[in-house]
Short mmCIF file of the C-alpha atoms (twelve columns), coordinates in Angstrom:
data_MODEL
# 
_entry.id   MODEL 
# 
loop_
_atom_site.group_PDB 
_atom_site.id 
_atom_site.type_symbol 
_atom_site.label_atom_id 
_atom_site.label_alt_id 
_atom_site.label_comp_id 
_atom_site.label_asym_id 
_atom_site.label_seq_id 
_atom_site.Cartn_x 
_atom_site.Cartn_y 
_atom_site.Cartn_z 
_atom_site.pdbx_PDB_model_num 
ATOM 1   C CA . MET A 1   0.000   0.000  0.000   1 
ATOM 2   C CA . GLY A 2   2.836   2.377  0.866   1 
ATOM 3   C CA . GLN A 3   4.453   1.829  -2.517  1 
ATOM 4   C CA . ALA A 4   1.159   2.607  -4.290  1 
ATOM 5   C CA . ILE A 5   0.790   5.868  -2.360  1 
ATOM 6   C CA . SER A 6   4.405   6.764  -3.086  1 
ATOM 7   C CA . SER A 7   3.883   6.080  -6.791  1 
ATOM 8   C CA . LEU A 8   0.695   8.157  -6.836  1 
ATOM 9   C CA . TRP A 9   2.440   11.035 -5.061  1 
ATOM 10  C CA . LYS A 10  5.307   10.947 -7.592  1 
ATOM 11  C CA . GLY A 11  2.738   11.076 -10.403 1 
ATOM 12  C CA . ILE A 12  1.007   14.079 -8.891  1 
ATOM 13  C CA . THR A 13  4.172   16.008 -8.076  1 
ATOM 14  C CA . TYR A 14  6.103   15.106 -11.241 1 
ATOM 15  C CA . ARG A 15  7.650   18.414 -12.254 1 
ATOM 16  C CA . GLY A 16  4.662   20.010 -10.542 1 
ATOM 17  C CA . ARG A 17  4.417   22.998 -12.805 1 
ATOM 18  C CA . ALA A 18  1.526   24.605 -14.646 1 
ATOM 19  C CA . GLY A 19  1.517   22.160 -17.560 1 
ATOM 20  C CA . HIS A 20  1.411   19.138 -15.306 1 
ATOM 21  C CA . TYR A 21  -1.335  20.575 -13.108 1 
ATOM 22  C CA . ALA A 22  -3.298  21.555 -16.214 1 
ATOM 23  C CA . PHE A 23  -3.042  17.949 -17.404 1 
ATOM 24  C CA . ILE A 24  -4.178  16.504 -14.057 1 
ATOM 25  C CA . LEU A 25  -7.108  18.917 -13.643 1 
ATOM 26  C CA . HIS A 26  -8.232  18.353 -17.227 1 
ATOM 27  C CA . ARG A 27  -8.165  14.573 -16.700 1 
ATOM 28  C CA . LEU A 28  -10.131 14.874 -13.434 1 
ATOM 29  C CA . ALA A 29  -12.716 17.302 -14.817 1 
ATOM 30  C CA . GLY A 30  -13.668 15.055 -17.733 1 
ATOM 31  C CA . PRO A 31  -14.766 12.011 -15.675 1 
ATOM 32  C CA . GLY A 32  -16.443 14.335 -13.161 1 
ATOM 33  C CA . ILE A 33  -18.569 15.821 -15.918 1 
ATOM 34  C CA . LEU A 34  -19.279 12.332 -17.248 1 
ATOM 35  C CA . ALA A 35  -20.418 11.193 -13.772 1 
ATOM 36  C CA . PHE A 36  -22.871 14.091 -13.623 1 
ATOM 37  C CA . LEU A 37  -24.132 13.264 -17.105 1 
ATOM 38  C CA . VAL A 38  -24.795 9.665  -16.051 1 
ATOM 39  C CA . LEU A 39  -26.621 10.917 -12.940 1 
ATOM 40  C CA . HIS A 40  -28.662 13.299 -15.088 1 
ATOM 41  C CA . VAL A 41  -29.643 10.538 -17.507 1 
ATOM 42  C CA . PHE A 42  -30.622 8.395  -14.508 1 
ATOM 43  C CA . ASP A 43  -32.878 11.065 -13.025 1 
ATOM 44  C CA . ILE A 44  -34.590 11.568 -16.375 1 
ATOM 45  C CA . PHE A 45  -34.963 7.775  -16.601 1 
ATOM 46  C CA . LEU A 46  -36.894 7.881  -13.315 1 
ATOM 47  C CA . MET A 47  -39.755 9.614  -15.145 1 
ATOM 48  C CA . ALA A 48  -40.648 6.135  -16.443 1 
ATOM 49  C CA . PHE A 49  -41.535 5.199  -12.853 1 
ATOM 50  C CA . GLY A 50  -43.826 8.149  -12.332 1 
ATOM 51  C CA . GLU A 51  -43.642 11.774 -11.412 1 
ATOM 52  C CA . SER A 52  -43.371 11.081 -7.670  1 
ATOM 53  C CA . ALA A 53  -40.217 8.940  -8.082  1 
ATOM 54  C CA . PHE A 54  -38.696 11.652 -10.259 1 
ATOM 55  C CA . ASN A 55  -39.558 14.443 -7.806  1 
ATOM 56  C CA . ASP A 56  -38.344 12.440 -4.794  1 
ATOM 57  C CA . PHE A 57  -34.975 11.951 -6.451  1 
ATOM 58  C CA . LEU A 58  -34.749 15.602 -7.490  1 
ATOM 59  C CA . ALA A 59  -35.268 16.598 -3.857  1 
ATOM 60  C CA . LEU A 60  -31.811 15.152 -3.191  1 
ATOM 61  C CA . TYR A 61  -30.299 17.947 -5.297  1 
ATOM 62  C CA . THR A 62  -31.373 20.514 -2.684  1 
ATOM 63  C CA . HIS A 63  -29.258 18.841 0.030   1 
ATOM 64  C CA . PRO A 64  -26.220 20.941 1.088   1 
ATOM 65  C CA . ILE A 65  -23.744 18.226 0.028   1 
ATOM 66  C CA . ALA A 66  -25.357 18.088 -3.418  1 
ATOM 67  C CA . ARG A 67  -25.108 21.868 -3.729  1 
ATOM 68  C CA . ILE A 68  -21.414 21.786 -2.841  1 
ATOM 69  C CA . ALA A 69  -20.896 19.013 -5.388  1 
ATOM 70  C CA . GLU A 70  -22.709 21.203 -7.904  1 
ATOM 71  C CA . VAL A 71  -20.156 23.956 -7.322  1 
ATOM 72  C CA . GLY A 72  -17.469 21.336 -8.007  1 
ATOM 73  C CA . LEU A 73  -19.297 20.459 -11.212 1 
ATOM 74  C CA . ILE A 74  -19.380 24.126 -12.205 1 
ATOM 75  C CA . PHE A 75  -15.624 24.341 -11.629 1 
ATOM 76  C CA . GLY A 76  -15.065 21.181 -13.677 1 
ATOM 77  C CA . VAL A 77  -17.179 22.312 -16.633 1 
ATOM 78  C CA . VAL A 78  -15.733 25.826 -16.766 1 
ATOM 79  C CA . TYR A 79  -12.147 24.610 -16.337 1 
ATOM 80  C CA . HIS A 80  -12.522 21.806 -18.869 1 
ATOM 81  C CA . ALA A 81  -14.017 24.201 -21.426 1 
ATOM 82  C CA . PHE A 82  -11.446 26.973 -21.095 1 
ATOM 83  C CA . ASN A 83  -8.480  24.632 -20.781 1 
ATOM 84  C CA . GLY A 84  -9.740  22.832 -23.889 1 
ATOM 85  C CA . LEU A 85  -9.704  26.159 -25.731 1 
ATOM 86  C CA . ARG A 86  -6.154  26.735 -24.485 1 
ATOM 87  C CA . ILE A 87  -5.138  23.325 -25.846 1 
ATOM 88  C CA . ILE A 88  -6.801  24.061 -29.195 1 
ATOM 89  C CA . ILE A 89  -4.954  27.383 -29.456 1 
ATOM 90  C CA . ILE A 90  -1.628  25.679 -28.758 1 
ATOM 91  C CA . ASP A 91  -2.381  22.875 -31.237 1 
ATOM 92  C CA . PHE A 92  -3.406  25.164 -34.096 1 
ATOM 93  C CA . TRP A 93  -0.798  27.863 -33.461 1 
ATOM 94  C CA . PRO A 94  2.382   26.151 -32.188 1 
ATOM 95  C CA . ALA A 95  4.106   29.510 -31.761 1 
ATOM 96  C CA . THR A 96  1.796   30.126 -28.779 1 
ATOM 97  C CA . THR A 97  3.474   27.279 -26.874 1 
ATOM 98  C CA . VAL A 98  5.788   29.807 -25.247 1 
ATOM 99  C CA . TYR A 99  2.703   31.410 -23.656 1 
ATOM 100 C CA . SER A 100 1.299   28.102 -22.381 1 
ATOM 101 C CA . ARG A 101 1.966   28.868 -18.713 1 
ATOM 102 C CA . GLN A 102 0.464   32.368 -18.909 1 
ATOM 103 C CA . MET A 103 -2.590  31.028 -20.728 1 
ATOM 104 C CA . TRP A 104 -3.053  28.370 -18.030 1 
ATOM 105 C CA . TRP A 105 -2.956  30.997 -15.301 1 
ATOM 106 C CA . LEU A 106 -5.516  32.984 -17.290 1 
ATOM 107 C CA . VAL A 107 -7.688  29.846 -17.537 1 
ATOM 108 C CA . MET A 108 -7.399  29.366 -13.761 1 
ATOM 109 C CA . ALA A 109 -8.273  33.007 -13.055 1 
ATOM 110 C CA . VAL A 110 -11.329 32.944 -15.321 1 
ATOM 111 C CA . THR A 111 -12.388 29.557 -13.910 1 
ATOM 112 C CA . LEU A 112 -12.102 30.694 -10.303 1 
ATOM 113 C CA . VAL A 113 -13.975 33.948 -10.919 1 
ATOM 114 C CA . LEU A 114 -16.813 32.278 -12.828 1 
ATOM 115 C CA . THR A 115 -17.006 29.439 -10.295 1 
ATOM 116 C CA . ALA A 116 -17.137 31.930 -7.419  1 
ATOM 117 C CA . VAL A 117 -19.970 33.878 -9.043  1 
ATOM 118 C CA . ALA A 118 -21.969 30.788 -9.984  1 
ATOM 119 C CA . GLY A 119 -21.145 29.166 -6.637  1 
ATOM 120 C CA . PHE A 120 -22.535 32.173 -4.800  1 
ATOM 121 C CA . PHE A 121 -25.893 31.780 -6.505  1 
ATOM 122 C CA . THR A 122 -25.819 27.996 -6.117  1 
ATOM 123 C CA . LEU A 123 -25.048 28.083 -2.387  1 
ATOM 124 C CA . ARG A 124 -27.123 31.146 -1.502  1 
ATOM 125 C CA . PRO A 125 -30.318 29.162 -0.766  1 
ATOM 126 C CA . LEU A 126 -28.419 27.367 2.007   1 
ATOM 127 C CA . PHE A 127 -27.849 30.642 3.844   1 
ATOM 128 C CA . VAL A 128 -31.162 32.423 3.216   1 
# 
């Protein structure tokens, strides 16, 4: 077990610079978005069992833990979208590779600002 943790830690901290963290976050955001999509398809599927089953399941989304997870989803979607644009820019215009680190910090700034704004409105019902 200790060797597995050591190997995982080396994978996370390898070089540990903007490009590596961009790679890790992009790879984590994708499956997170996919997990939400599967959950969304499942809750729509519940309509086949009647409106009450659907509404009972949707009530779970108002739970504080679900709202916090929704803020995580917002972060994942916004980050994945803007980092994907950054990757496209670098792929189509290789000369922009020298600005990769600055573009990643811009992606992070935009992601954090948009997540904070959307997170405020998502979490506000918990405090009102």
